[in-house]
Amino acid sequence: MTLIEKINEDIKQAMKDRDQLRLDTLRMLKSKILTVDARGNLPDSEVIKLFKTYLGSLKEAMELSDSANRREAVERLKSEIEIVQEFLPKTPSPEETRKIVEQAIIDSEAKTKKDLGFVMKSIMKINNTVDGKLAKEIAEQLLSE
């Protein structure tokens, strides 16, 4: 079952369950796909890229809402983020991410922070589900030592 098919099934289920937040979030995900391809004929890899971008914008909105002290908005965004993450591949834990970064540094033969771009490229070759922000922070720590 492709991601678009899964979303369609989940939309039907959310309607039956009268879960408005889930329904709204799933419809937004579907609209992201249909914006790129009106028929929804995107490969799952492209759909995942779209969802990762959307997830990033949700996280950014949550941070802004948190800094503006809007608790109800933060809670809603947290719920939306959880729903979007259901459709994304599992990201490695911080410990696993550290091991991946260490391997990428060895593979790219990086010595200083100037080599960070090569390290990030190597990380994505090893495992493209890694949280890029966390991986960059770990790489900067390791390269500064």
mmCIF file of C-alpha atoms in Angstrom:
data_model
loop_
_atom_site.group_PDB
_atom_site.id
_atom_site.type_symbol
_atom_site.label_atom_id
_atom_site.label_comp_id
_atom_site.label_asym_id
_atom_site.label_seq_id
_atom_site.Cartn_x
_atom_site.Cartn_y
_atom_site.Cartn_z
ATOM 1 C CA MET A 1 0.000 0.000 0.000
ATOM 2 C CA THR A 2 1.451 3.362 -1.025
ATOM 3 C CA LEU A 3 1.469 6.341 1.312
ATOM 4 C CA ILE A 4 -1.301 8.127 -0.609
ATOM 5 C CA GLU A 5 -3.488 5.014 -0.334
ATOM 6 C CA LYS A 6 -2.775 4.817 3.396
ATOM 7 C CA ILE A 7 -3.677 8.484 3.820
ATOM 8 C CA ASN A 8 -6.949 7.973 1.946
ATOM 9 C CA GLU A 9 -7.813 5.020 4.202
ATOM 10 C CA ASP A 10 -6.908 6.996 7.315
ATOM 11 C CA ILE A 11 -9.037 9.937 6.140
ATOM 12 C CA LYS A 12 -12.031 7.604 5.868
ATOM 13 C CA GLN A 13 -11.330 6.220 9.338
ATOM 14 C CA ALA A 14 -10.926 9.703 10.849
ATOM 15 C CA MET A 15 -14.297 10.667 9.374
ATOM 16 C CA LYS A 16 -15.901 7.596 10.928
ATOM 17 C CA ASP A 17 -14.215 8.325 14.274
ATOM 18 C CA ARG A 18 -15.152 12.023 14.055
ATOM 19 C CA ASP A 19 -11.527 12.898 14.875
ATOM 20 C CA GLN A 20 -11.374 16.425 13.459
ATOM 21 C CA LEU A 21 -7.712 17.145 14.244
ATOM 22 C CA ARG A 22 -6.548 13.919 12.590
ATOM 23 C CA LEU A 23 -8.863 14.510 9.640
ATOM 24 C CA ASP A 24 -7.572 18.061 9.130
ATOM 25 C CA THR A 25 -3.942 16.927 9.348
ATOM 26 C CA LEU A 26 -4.447 14.030 6.931
ATOM 27 C CA ARG A 27 -6.218 16.298 4.468
ATOM 28 C CA MET A 28 -3.302 18.731 4.677
ATOM 29 C CA LEU A 29 -0.873 15.897 3.926
ATOM 30 C CA LYS A 30 -2.975 14.827 0.967
ATOM 31 C CA SER A 31 -3.123 18.406 -0.323
ATOM 32 C CA LYS A 32 0.695 18.599 -0.132
ATOM 33 C CA ILE A 33 0.863 15.572 -2.432
ATOM 34 C CA LEU A 34 -1.827 16.835 -4.813
ATOM 35 C CA THR A 35 -0.120 20.234 -5.068
ATOM 36 C CA VAL A 36 2.905 18.526 -6.604
ATOM 37 C CA ASP A 37 0.981 15.979 -8.671
ATOM 38 C CA ALA A 38 -2.754 16.480 -9.226
ATOM 39 C CA ARG A 39 -3.318 12.733 -9.585
ATOM 40 C CA GLY A 40 -1.311 11.817 -6.516
ATOM 41 C CA ASN A 41 1.008 9.581 -8.508
ATOM 42 C CA LEU A 42 4.168 10.362 -6.583
ATOM 43 C CA PRO A 43 6.604 7.686 -5.470
ATOM 44 C CA ASP A 44 6.766 7.216 -1.705
ATOM 45 C CA SER A 45 10.282 8.672 -1.592
ATOM 46 C CA GLU A 46 8.983 11.997 -2.975
ATOM 47 C CA VAL A 47 6.015 11.927 -0.604
ATOM 48 C CA ILE A 48 8.374 11.422 2.340
ATOM 49 C CA LYS A 49 10.412 14.466 1.261
ATOM 50 C CA LEU A 50 7.220 16.549 1.175
ATOM 51 C CA PHE A 51 6.201 15.314 4.600
ATOM 52 C CA LYS A 52 9.636 16.023 6.080
ATOM 53 C CA THR A 53 9.399 19.597 4.811
ATOM 54 C CA TYR A 54 5.919 19.946 6.271
ATOM 55 C CA LEU A 55 7.115 18.450 9.554
ATOM 56 C CA GLY A 56 9.869 21.042 9.721
ATOM 57 C CA SER A 57 7.368 23.865 9.234
ATOM 58 C CA LEU A 58 5.155 22.397 11.971
ATOM 59 C CA LYS A 59 8.085 22.239 14.380
ATOM 60 C CA GLU A 60 9.010 25.828 13.557
ATOM 61 C CA ALA A 61 5.410 26.948 14.119
ATOM 62 C CA MET A 62 5.395 25.095 17.442
ATOM 63 C CA GLU A 63 8.554 26.898 18.563
ATOM 64 C CA LEU A 64 7.052 30.259 17.595
ATOM 65 C CA SER A 65 3.800 29.451 19.389
ATOM 66 C CA ASP A 66 5.749 28.353 22.443
ATOM 67 C CA SER A 67 7.764 31.571 22.513
ATOM 68 C CA ALA A 68 4.496 33.529 22.148
ATOM 69 C CA ASN A 69 3.115 31.550 25.121
ATOM 70 C CA ARG A 70 0.195 30.104 23.127
ATOM 71 C CA ARG A 71 -0.284 26.775 24.932
ATOM 72 C CA GLU A 72 -3.369 25.604 22.993
ATOM 73 C CA ALA A 73 -1.582 26.140 19.674
ATOM 74 C CA VAL A 74 1.487 24.268 20.930
ATOM 75 C CA GLU A 75 -0.635 21.285 21.997
ATOM 76 C CA ARG A 76 -2.446 21.178 18.645
ATOM 77 C CA LEU A 77 0.846 21.359 16.746
ATOM 78 C CA LYS A 78 2.335 18.573 18.883
ATOM 79 C CA SER A 79 -0.613 16.377 17.949
ATOM 80 C CA GLU A 80 -0.216 17.250 14.264
ATOM 81 C CA ILE A 81 3.503 16.456 14.426
ATOM 82 C CA GLU A 82 2.737 13.017 15.909
ATOM 83 C CA ILE A 83 0.285 12.306 13.080
ATOM 84 C CA VAL A 84 2.775 13.361 10.378
ATOM 85 C CA GLN A 85 5.512 11.247 11.980
ATOM 86 C CA GLU A 86 3.329 8.146 11.534
ATOM 87 C CA PHE A 87 3.959 8.418 7.794
ATOM 88 C CA LEU A 88 7.710 8.996 8.015
ATOM 89 C CA PRO A 89 10.410 6.361 8.453
ATOM 90 C CA LYS A 90 11.614 5.916 12.019
ATOM 91 C CA THR A 91 14.497 8.257 12.810
ATOM 92 C CA PRO A 92 17.518 6.844 14.613
ATOM 93 C CA SER A 93 17.953 7.543 18.321
ATOM 94 C CA PRO A 94 20.567 10.113 19.420
ATOM 95 C CA GLU A 95 22.995 7.277 20.231
ATOM 96 C CA GLU A 96 22.492 5.679 16.820
ATOM 97 C CA THR A 97 22.816 9.091 15.183
ATOM 98 C CA ARG A 98 26.150 9.638 16.967
ATOM 99 C CA LYS A 99 27.456 6.302 15.613
ATOM 100 C CA ILE A 100 26.338 7.250 12.099
ATOM 101 C CA VAL A 101 28.053 10.640 12.384
ATOM 102 C CA GLU A 102 31.263 9.028 13.649
ATOM 103 C CA GLN A 103 31.209 6.612 10.706
ATOM 104 C CA ALA A 104 30.557 9.484 8.281
ATOM 105 C CA ILE A 105 33.545 11.414 9.660
ATOM 106 C CA ILE A 106 35.746 8.365 9.131
ATOM 107 C CA ASP A 107 34.358 7.781 5.615
ATOM 108 C CA SER A 108 34.752 11.411 4.546
ATOM 109 C CA GLU A 109 38.156 11.735 6.231
ATOM 110 C CA ALA A 110 37.031 15.017 7.809
ATOM 111 C CA LYS A 111 39.406 16.794 10.156
ATOM 112 C CA THR A 112 37.931 20.247 10.832
ATOM 113 C CA LYS A 113 34.599 22.040 10.794
ATOM 114 C CA LYS A 114 35.422 23.159 7.243
ATOM 115 C CA ASP A 115 34.731 19.556 6.200
ATOM 116 C CA LEU A 116 31.201 19.613 7.678
ATOM 117 C CA GLY A 117 29.554 19.600 4.237
ATOM 118 C CA PHE A 118 31.360 16.401 3.272
ATOM 119 C CA VAL A 119 30.356 14.806 6.573
ATOM 120 C CA MET A 120 26.673 15.714 6.111
ATOM 121 C CA LYS A 121 26.719 14.306 2.583
ATOM 122 C CA SER A 122 28.240 11.089 3.891
ATOM 123 C CA ILE A 123 25.652 10.898 6.696
ATOM 124 C CA MET A 124 22.810 11.072 4.189
ATOM 125 C CA LYS A 125 24.415 8.268 2.148
ATOM 126 C CA ILE A 126 24.646 6.077 5.241
ATOM 127 C CA ASN A 127 21.129 6.802 6.541
ATOM 128 C CA ASN A 128 18.854 9.498 5.099
ATOM 129 C CA THR A 129 16.327 9.227 7.939
ATOM 130 C CA VAL A 130 18.719 10.867 10.404
ATOM 131 C CA ASP A 131 17.620 14.112 12.026
ATOM 132 C CA GLY A 132 19.847 16.538 10.126
ATOM 133 C CA LYS A 133 19.876 19.172 12.863
ATOM 134 C CA LEU A 134 21.000 16.683 15.516
ATOM 135 C CA ALA A 135 23.551 15.127 13.163
ATOM 136 C CA LYS A 136 25.034 18.547 12.393
ATOM 137 C CA GLU A 137 25.331 19.388 16.100
ATOM 138 C CA ILE A 138 27.072 16.085 16.840
ATOM 139 C CA ALA A 139 29.390 16.496 13.842
ATOM 140 C CA GLU A 140 30.348 20.010 14.963
ATOM 141 C CA GLN A 141 31.144 18.697 18.469
ATOM 142 C CA LEU A 142 33.255 15.852 17.138
ATOM 143 C CA LEU A 143 35.088 17.966 14.582
ATOM 144 C CA SER A 144 35.977 20.662 17.105
ATOM 145 C CA GLU A 145 37.676 18.142 19.396
#
